[in-house]
C-alpha cells in the first residue's frame, strides 16, 4: 500500500436549486488508488465544515454521491463548502473540496412595511396630500427580488415613489364624505420572478365631515291653509330640511328669515318652531282683510360657520260664512222705504224693482238667493230666487190696497246660512198723474206719526217738571215754618193803638188771637209801632209761648219800637211782616 487515493478533481463545484427535495443528488466525487486488493478499495467520508453543526448533506461512502438531507434556503446561505476524504484499505487518504452553490428560486413574496398612515382624512383635503408612507422588500435576488407596486383604485388616490424602495400614498382629487365616507385601498407589491409572487397591503381611509353642505328643504316652496276666525296658535303645517353632513353640521334649526322693511309681509302672525319646523298662526285671521300672506323660512345648521337655506311659505286663508248679505238697493236707511209705482193695469210678470245685495264672503258663502218673507198681499208678488227681481204674480184687482209693503229675505249659501232683509213698498196707481197724492199722503202719515210721538214726549216732560216744582215748593214752605217756630214771639192783640183798634173793631184783626212777629237783625226803624206786653202783674202760667190769652183775660200793653223787638227776638222776617 504505497499509493494514496487520488481524486479526479481537487475542487468539485455543484449547483442546486434551493427548492430541491430531500435526497436529491447534488454531485459525485471520484478517487482512484493504484494499489490492488484491499489496498485499492476506497471509501468516502464527508467532513463537516467549520461553523456548520447541522449539515444538509450526506455522502455515499461507496459511490461518493453527495445528497441533500433537507431543503436549502438561498436567503439563509448562498454557498456551502464541504470536505470529502477518500481512504483506502491500507489507511492512506486524500481530501478534496466540494463547493455547493445554492441557486435562488422565487420562493419569497414581497413585503410591505408601513411607516406612517393618516386616517380619518378631512373631506376638504387638498389634492397631493400624503396619506401613507411605506416601503417594500423581497428576500429573493435578481429578478426575483425586483418589486413593483400598484394601486387598484387610482381615481382619488395614487402611489408616488419617494426614494429607493419607499412609496407614498397621496390624494389626487377632491374628496366628498357625502358621496363616499370610507375608502378601502389595496396596494399590491409584485416581484419579477417566474412565476411572480405578490403581496397586498390594505389601507382603510375614513373621511371626516366638514360643514360643506347647507340644509336642503324637501320642497321648493310650501303652501299652507287656515280657515278664518281660527283659534290663536293654530297649527297649519310643517317645513322640513335635511343636511347631508353629520353631527352638529347636520343639526337644523328653523326661523323666520329677516326681510327688509319694504318687503315685510302684511301679516306678522306666523311663527315657526325652531326644533321641528312646525308652522303656527298666532292670532285669528279675517278672510275679508287678508286673503293670503307669504313669509320666508330659514333653515340653518350648527356648523362653523353655519350654512343656511331659505324657502317660501305661502299661507292661504280659507273663507268661512261669517258675513251676512249686505243690501245695496233699496237702501235700508232709517227713513221710510222707497215706494215703487205700479200701474193697476200691469199684467202678471210686470217688473216692479230689483233687490241688489252683495256678500263679502267668497265661493258658496257668497251665493245669494232671494225670497219673499212677507207682504201686504203675499199672492200679488213673486221674487226671483237668483235675480232678486220683484214681479207681479197676478194682475192687480180693486180689492188690493193702494200701498203695498214687502219684505224680501236675502240669504247666502253658507253653512249655517246668514241672511238680511230688504223692506220696500209699492203704490198701485191707475195712472201716474196722481203720483203726488200717495206720496203726500204717505208723507202726511209719517209726519203725523212723528208729531204724535213728539207731543207725548213733551207732555210727559211738562208733567214731570210740574210735579218737581210742586214738591220743591211744599218742601220750602215746610222748612220756613220750622225756622219761624224757633224764633216766634206771642203778642196780644186786644189793647192795640187807636189806629189799629179800628181795624180790630172792623173785624180785620181777630180780637182774641196771638200774633207772631219776627224781625231781622238791623232792620232799622219801622213805620209800624208794635205793642210790647207788660206782664209784671200776671201770674207765671197766665201766658205761655205759643198760647193765646185765657177766656176773659186782658193783657196790659205798652207801645214798643222795632229796635226793642230786634233786641228781644232775632228772626228771619223783615219788619212789619205778619204771619
XYZ file of C-alpha atoms in Angstrom:
579
model
C 0.000 0.000 0.000
C 2.340 2.598 -1.257
C -0.174 4.644 -3.221
C -2.718 7.039 -1.625
C -6.105 7.611 -3.208
C -6.194 10.396 -5.775
C -9.328 12.491 -6.587
C -10.124 13.213 -10.124
C -10.519 16.901 -9.235
C -9.056 18.941 -6.491
C -12.262 21.047 -6.219
C -15.706 19.966 -7.078
C -18.396 22.634 -7.684
C -22.057 21.786 -7.686
C -25.198 23.872 -8.095
C -28.502 23.072 -6.508
C -31.859 24.790 -6.522
C -32.985 25.889 -3.132
C -36.257 24.126 -3.612
C -34.657 20.718 -4.399
C -36.347 17.974 -2.399
C -34.653 15.909 0.288
C -32.470 13.039 -1.077
C -31.632 14.770 -4.296
C -28.063 14.020 -5.565
C -26.005 17.120 -5.882
C -22.818 15.713 -7.337
C -20.479 12.660 -7.185
C -16.824 12.712 -6.182
C -14.384 10.082 -7.507
C -10.986 8.950 -6.266
C -8.662 6.142 -7.558
C -5.925 4.009 -5.948
C -3.245 2.181 -7.954
C -2.812 -0.455 -5.337
C -4.604 -3.699 -5.629
C -6.698 -5.663 -3.371
C -7.822 -4.207 -0.158
C -5.254 -1.509 -0.550
C -7.116 -0.280 -3.571
C -10.596 -0.243 -2.020
C -11.627 3.374 -1.425
C -14.333 4.713 0.971
C -15.620 8.318 1.122
C -16.292 10.361 4.188
C -17.797 13.862 4.422
C -16.037 16.221 6.797
C -18.211 18.933 8.419
C -17.052 22.418 7.686
C -16.185 24.701 10.495
C -19.212 26.547 11.855
C -21.788 24.149 10.373
C -23.094 21.950 13.125
C -26.076 20.652 11.227
C -25.120 19.701 7.705
C -27.699 19.426 4.995
C -25.558 16.992 3.039
C -24.628 13.347 3.186
C -22.174 11.301 1.034
C -22.444 7.714 -0.034
C -19.217 6.049 1.252
C -19.025 3.609 -1.662
C -20.229 5.674 -4.623
C -19.236 9.142 -3.458
C -22.666 10.645 -4.231
C -23.472 13.762 -2.171
C -27.149 14.063 -1.379
C -29.444 16.573 0.370
C -30.771 15.700 3.781
C -33.045 18.780 3.953
C -34.108 21.670 1.681
C -31.698 24.517 1.239
C -32.542 28.208 1.604
C -30.814 30.657 -0.637
C -31.749 33.506 1.674
C -30.019 31.698 4.552
C -26.829 30.600 2.748
C -25.997 31.042 -0.862
C -22.993 28.604 -0.864
C -21.938 25.566 1.126
C -18.290 24.332 1.275
C -17.636 20.665 2.067
C -14.533 18.484 2.558
C -14.587 14.915 1.291
C -11.953 12.413 2.430
C -11.196 9.298 0.378
C -9.461 6.475 2.355
C -8.100 3.155 1.018
C -7.928 -0.090 2.847
C -4.347 0.417 3.919
C -5.154 3.640 5.735
C -3.893 6.089 3.189
C -6.311 9.047 2.364
C -6.795 12.103 0.272
C -9.035 15.227 0.673
C -10.892 17.335 -1.869
C -13.045 20.396 -1.610
C -16.681 20.480 -2.671
C -18.420 23.847 -3.184
C -22.197 23.694 -3.366
C -23.798 26.808 -4.827
C -27.482 27.318 -3.979
C -29.445 28.616 -6.897
C -32.140 31.161 -5.886
C -35.711 30.268 -6.526
C -38.567 32.829 -6.340
C -39.979 31.484 -3.143
C -40.375 34.748 -1.205
C -43.190 37.177 -1.796
C -42.557 40.917 -1.453
C -43.109 42.521 1.931
C -44.817 45.890 2.542
C -43.726 47.780 5.649
C -45.914 50.787 6.606
C -44.041 53.694 8.124
C -46.944 56.194 8.594
C -50.661 56.308 7.923
C -53.235 59.125 8.431
C -56.907 58.338 8.992
C -59.518 59.843 9.222
C -58.908 62.342 6.485
C -60.899 65.619 6.259
C -63.054 65.787 3.168
C -61.641 69.173 2.247
C -58.099 67.757 1.945
C -56.297 69.299 -0.989
C -55.026 67.015 -3.770
C -51.436 65.795 -3.280
C -51.819 65.197 0.487
C -49.744 62.229 1.694
C -51.975 59.621 3.317
C -49.440 56.809 3.913
C -45.699 56.132 3.581
C -44.477 52.541 3.205
C -41.528 50.511 1.916
C -41.303 47.203 0.030
C -38.657 44.482 0.075
C -38.075 40.952 -1.293
C -35.565 38.444 0.144
C -35.064 36.893 -3.213
C -32.337 38.066 -5.507
C -32.015 39.054 -9.056
C -35.219 39.334 -10.941
C -36.945 37.544 -8.082
C -36.109 40.475 -5.826
C -37.244 43.227 -8.157
C -40.548 44.676 -6.847
C -43.196 46.779 -8.481
C -46.200 48.351 -6.617
C -49.649 49.111 -7.958
C -52.839 50.714 -6.557
C -56.104 49.216 -7.688
C -58.246 52.383 -7.469
C -56.423 55.427 -8.770
C -59.481 57.744 -9.096
C -58.970 59.595 -5.820
C -55.593 58.223 -4.661
C -52.310 57.226 -6.311
C -48.833 55.860 -5.484
C -45.802 58.030 -5.807
C -42.226 56.695 -5.440
C -40.367 58.512 -2.702
C -36.791 57.196 -2.561
C -35.197 53.749 -3.050
C -37.932 51.244 -2.226
C -40.269 53.740 -0.445
C -43.636 54.772 -1.801
C -46.213 57.464 -0.850
C -49.964 57.064 -0.994
C -51.344 60.509 -1.951
C -54.713 62.078 -2.890
C -55.179 63.160 -6.471
C -58.659 64.790 -6.397
C -61.131 66.394 -4.021
C -62.911 64.115 -1.572
C -66.580 64.195 -0.620
C -67.697 62.433 2.524
C -71.349 62.663 1.494
C -70.571 60.539 -1.577
C -68.014 58.153 -0.046
C -67.413 58.133 3.678
C -64.726 55.438 3.581
C -62.172 54.276 1.052
C -60.585 50.805 1.157
C -57.343 50.962 -0.830
C -55.329 47.888 -1.816
C -51.628 48.264 -2.668
C -50.169 45.232 -4.489
C -46.411 44.552 -4.492
C -45.175 42.006 -7.073
C -41.690 40.709 -7.877
C -40.267 39.839 -11.269
C -39.881 36.120 -10.604
C -41.340 33.396 -12.687
C -43.968 32.925 -11.672
C -44.132 36.298 -9.918
C -45.133 36.439 -6.272
C -47.310 39.228 -4.884
C -48.431 40.624 -1.560
C -51.225 43.060 -0.804
C -51.453 45.806 1.827
C -54.912 47.263 2.590
C -55.383 50.861 3.742
C -58.815 51.842 5.168
C -59.174 55.631 4.873
C -62.109 57.219 6.738
C -63.274 60.649 5.559
C -64.185 63.077 8.325
C -67.042 65.533 7.846
C -66.638 69.201 7.059
C -69.592 71.623 7.079
C -69.731 71.970 3.324
C -73.429 71.245 2.775
C -76.256 73.665 3.505
C -79.654 72.313 4.608
C -81.972 71.328 1.776
C -85.770 71.589 2.057
C -87.832 68.667 0.820
C -89.965 71.097 -1.232
C -89.074 74.119 -3.279
C -91.995 76.023 -1.724
C -94.805 75.368 0.717
C -98.484 76.281 0.606
C -100.488 76.004 3.825
C -104.141 76.667 4.536
C -106.008 78.014 7.543
C -109.664 78.876 7.999
C -110.521 82.380 9.040
C -111.520 83.018 12.644
C -109.018 80.366 13.666
C -108.020 79.858 17.272
C -104.735 81.504 18.316
C -101.565 79.419 17.834
C -103.303 77.128 15.326
C -101.035 74.518 13.699
C -101.157 74.797 9.901
C -98.261 72.656 8.664
C -94.551 71.980 8.882
C -91.427 72.577 6.868
C -88.605 70.046 6.781
C -84.981 70.338 5.739
C -82.173 67.775 5.780
C -78.423 68.284 5.932
C -76.089 65.785 4.271
C -73.407 66.434 6.876
C -73.188 64.612 10.200
C -73.063 65.617 13.857
C -73.502 69.279 14.663
C -73.033 70.093 10.996
C -76.316 68.302 10.315
C -78.385 69.746 13.195
C -81.001 72.003 11.591
C -82.867 74.836 13.292
C -85.695 76.851 11.727
C -86.545 80.543 11.923
C -88.293 83.285 10.007
C -85.812 84.959 7.701
C -85.261 88.647 8.261
C -86.523 90.805 5.415
C -86.208 94.453 4.564
C -88.840 96.847 5.844
C -90.146 97.424 2.333
C -90.596 93.682 1.790
C -92.269 92.844 5.083
C -95.460 90.803 4.758
C -98.788 92.385 5.546
C -99.318 89.976 8.420
C -96.733 89.214 11.099
C -98.845 86.444 12.530
C -96.790 83.361 11.578
C -94.403 81.550 13.892
C -92.063 78.606 13.242
C -90.904 76.089 15.835
C -87.104 76.162 15.825
C -86.725 72.441 16.535
C -89.245 70.661 14.290
C -90.282 73.317 11.767
C -93.967 73.354 12.748
C -95.767 76.458 11.490
C -98.366 78.191 13.671
C -100.779 81.111 13.179
C -100.604 83.270 16.287
C -103.910 85.159 16.052
C -107.302 84.838 14.354
C -107.374 85.921 10.725
C -110.111 87.554 8.696
C -110.506 86.398 5.109
C -112.091 89.694 4.097
C -108.981 91.581 5.241
C -106.258 89.086 4.418
C -106.611 86.518 1.649
C -103.044 85.213 1.780
C -99.591 86.101 3.033
C -96.108 84.869 2.308
C -93.077 84.524 4.568
C -89.561 83.144 4.167
C -88.430 80.361 6.483
C -84.709 79.838 7.015
C -83.071 76.522 7.939
C -79.609 76.813 9.488
C -77.172 74.107 10.614
C -74.916 74.223 13.677
C -71.624 74.095 11.796
C -68.872 76.674 11.960
C -69.531 78.806 10.061
C -73.219 77.877 9.826
C -74.813 77.339 6.450
C -78.430 78.162 5.717
C -81.151 77.782 3.128
C -84.419 79.659 2.611
C -87.826 78.554 1.394
C -91.021 80.447 0.669
C -94.122 79.583 2.717
C -97.463 80.849 1.433
C -100.371 80.905 3.883
C -103.808 80.894 2.254
C -106.807 81.946 4.364
C -109.954 79.945 3.661
C -113.259 81.737 3.792
C -115.966 80.948 6.328
C -119.517 82.194 6.264
C -119.120 84.996 8.795
C -120.599 87.872 6.788
C -124.312 88.364 6.260
C -125.501 89.720 2.901
C -125.487 93.482 2.502
C -128.458 95.024 0.684
C -127.368 97.782 -1.687
C -130.770 98.538 -3.198
C -133.230 99.529 -1.964
C -131.306 101.465 0.657
C -132.114 100.406 4.194
C -131.606 103.720 5.951
C -133.652 104.788 8.950
C -136.095 106.665 6.738
C -139.190 105.171 5.106
C -138.709 102.566 2.426
C -138.847 103.949 -1.127
C -142.092 103.395 -2.986
C -142.197 101.808 -6.390
C -145.007 102.906 -8.766
C -147.058 100.109 -10.265
C -149.911 100.760 -12.705
C -153.093 98.877 -11.837
C -153.276 97.783 -15.456
C -149.974 95.866 -15.200
C -150.117 92.221 -16.172
C -148.601 89.256 -14.342
C -144.823 89.237 -14.601
C -144.526 93.019 -14.528
C -141.095 94.009 -13.151
C -141.570 96.255 -10.146
C -137.977 96.545 -8.870
C -134.867 94.523 -8.260
C -133.214 93.866 -4.922
C -129.432 94.145 -5.204
C -127.241 92.628 -2.465
C -123.632 91.551 -2.073
C -121.786 89.249 0.320
C -118.212 89.908 1.469
C -117.516 86.159 1.655
C -116.394 84.103 -1.321
C -117.332 80.888 -3.043
C -120.542 79.236 -1.965
C -120.698 81.532 1.045
C -121.346 84.452 -1.323
C -124.051 82.777 -3.438
C -127.239 84.703 -2.673
C -130.844 83.692 -3.000
C -133.903 85.948 -2.667
C -137.205 85.039 -1.029
C -140.416 86.949 -0.272
C -140.610 86.980 3.517
C -143.892 88.857 3.965
C -146.103 91.266 2.067
C -149.407 93.093 2.382
C -150.764 90.836 -0.343
C -148.397 87.797 -0.488
C -150.158 86.356 -3.505
C -149.679 89.510 -5.539
C -145.867 89.431 -5.752
C -143.117 86.996 -6.614
C -139.339 87.327 -6.156
C -136.705 85.751 -8.437
C -134.623 83.366 -6.346
C -131.381 84.074 -8.194
C -132.019 87.523 -9.701
C -133.830 89.291 -6.845
C -136.364 90.740 -9.289
C -139.724 91.617 -7.728
C -142.566 90.997 -10.180
C -146.361 90.772 -10.160
C -147.598 87.230 -9.729
C -151.112 88.138 -10.923
C -152.917 91.233 -12.254
C -153.928 93.957 -9.803
C -157.574 93.973 -8.630
C -159.735 96.594 -6.958
C -159.537 94.725 -3.679
C -155.804 95.248 -3.472
C -154.630 98.048 -1.221
C -153.103 101.070 -2.889
C -149.966 100.894 -0.758
C -148.247 97.514 -0.592
C -145.370 96.770 1.767
C -142.937 93.933 1.102
C -140.015 92.410 2.981
C -137.524 90.404 0.876
C -135.186 87.929 2.575
C -131.668 87.706 1.130
C -129.858 84.513 2.215
C -126.386 83.193 1.364
C -125.399 79.581 0.730
C -123.072 79.158 3.715
C -123.326 76.640 6.496
C -125.073 77.828 8.543
C -126.620 80.373 6.170
C -126.757 84.063 7.057
C -129.463 86.419 5.867
C -130.587 90.040 5.643
C -133.917 91.671 4.833
C -134.850 94.450 2.439
C -138.026 96.479 3.035
C -139.743 98.198 0.147
C -143.197 99.466 -0.768
C -145.230 99.675 -3.930
C -148.009 102.118 -4.873
C -150.769 100.751 -7.111
C -151.911 103.702 -9.271
C -154.480 103.992 -12.018
C -152.295 106.482 -13.792
C -149.154 108.332 -12.887
C -150.863 111.757 -12.838
C -151.786 111.361 -9.154
C -148.319 110.339 -8.137
C -148.080 113.187 -5.656
C -151.211 112.182 -3.774
C -149.948 108.894 -2.475
C -146.598 110.373 -1.801
C -148.206 113.330 0.001
C -150.491 111.045 1.998
C -147.578 108.852 2.938
C -145.581 111.886 3.964
C -148.542 113.218 5.963
C -148.965 109.885 7.712
C -145.281 109.750 8.538
C -145.261 113.344 9.719
C -148.411 112.753 11.800
C -146.867 109.766 13.482
C -143.717 111.720 14.266
C -145.734 114.712 15.610
C -147.763 112.447 17.906
C -144.569 110.993 19.291
C -143.131 114.461 19.953
C -146.351 115.610 21.680
C -146.373 112.623 24.001
C -142.756 113.225 24.942
C -143.431 116.933 25.592
C -146.475 116.186 27.778
C -144.555 113.740 29.883
C -141.722 116.235 30.314
C -144.053 119.085 31.363
C -145.846 116.818 33.844
C -142.604 115.782 35.428
C -141.493 119.424 35.644
C -144.765 120.457 37.330
C -144.588 117.675 39.902
C -140.973 118.518 40.673
C -141.766 122.237 41.141
C -144.730 121.448 43.425
C -142.640 119.166 45.573
C -139.892 121.784 45.885
C -142.433 124.483 46.836
C -144.029 122.362 49.576
C -140.621 121.395 50.927
C -139.556 125.023 51.069
C -142.710 126.077 52.936
C -142.197 123.365 55.485
C -138.613 124.417 56.063
C -139.645 128.069 56.564
C -142.327 127.111 59.091
C -139.826 125.176 61.166
C -137.496 128.189 61.168
C -140.314 130.570 62.259
C -141.378 128.323 65.104
C -137.847 128.529 66.511
C -137.988 132.402 66.911
C -141.623 133.437 67.313
C -142.989 135.840 69.969
C -146.530 135.996 71.403
C -148.264 139.211 71.303
C -151.754 140.158 72.426
C -153.923 141.982 70.058
C -156.646 143.150 72.462
C -155.051 146.511 73.510
C -153.911 147.996 70.243
C -153.153 151.601 69.478
C -156.114 153.710 68.382
C -155.174 153.398 64.755
C -155.220 149.622 64.977
C -158.237 149.416 67.296
C -160.483 150.497 64.476
C -159.105 147.715 62.330
C -159.800 145.302 65.111
C -163.314 146.661 65.568
C -163.958 146.340 61.868
C -163.099 142.692 62.103
C -159.790 142.850 60.212
C -157.807 141.598 63.240
C -159.399 138.907 65.373
C -159.706 140.067 68.932
C -158.752 137.065 70.965
C -155.669 135.833 68.935
C -151.905 135.867 69.395
C -149.755 137.284 66.562
C -146.163 136.163 65.910
C -143.811 138.845 64.616
C -140.140 138.263 63.698
C -137.658 140.881 62.571
C -134.243 140.560 61.045
C -131.288 141.948 62.938
C -130.516 145.513 61.940
C -133.766 146.062 60.110
C -133.920 149.674 61.339
C -136.948 151.710 62.402
C -140.298 150.761 61.044
C -143.298 152.857 60.347
C -145.336 150.436 62.451
C -145.431 150.610 66.209
C -145.793 147.276 67.896
C -147.095 146.772 71.367
C -144.955 145.031 73.942
C -146.858 143.402 76.747
C -146.111 144.321 80.340
C -146.546 141.233 82.458
C -145.387 142.030 85.973
C -148.942 141.644 87.466
C -149.645 138.355 85.659
C -149.098 135.011 87.189
C -146.377 132.839 85.555
C -148.845 130.457 83.990
C -151.144 133.100 82.576
C -149.406 133.298 79.178
C -147.221 130.692 77.676
C -145.244 130.536 74.470
C -147.417 129.619 71.587
C -150.723 130.002 73.557
C -153.364 132.719 73.477
C -154.912 134.559 76.445
C -157.388 132.778 78.561
C -161.054 133.476 78.212
C -161.920 136.998 79.686
C -158.272 137.910 80.444
C -156.887 141.253 79.363
C -153.180 141.892 78.703
C -151.842 145.354 79.580
C -149.724 146.509 76.647
C -147.421 149.436 76.006
C -146.019 150.731 72.757
C -142.668 149.243 71.725
C -140.362 150.156 68.868
C -138.809 147.852 66.310
C -135.416 148.348 67.977
C -136.820 146.836 71.157
C -138.276 143.972 69.210
C -134.959 143.352 67.493
C -133.199 143.239 70.869
C -135.663 140.675 72.211
C -136.026 138.390 69.210
C -133.757 137.950 66.177
C -135.969 136.454 63.489
C -135.896 135.826 59.806
C -138.746 138.122 58.682
C -138.497 141.837 57.917
C -140.152 144.438 59.998
C -143.898 144.712 59.622
C -144.426 141.166 58.235
C -147.311 139.273 59.783
C -147.918 135.519 59.851
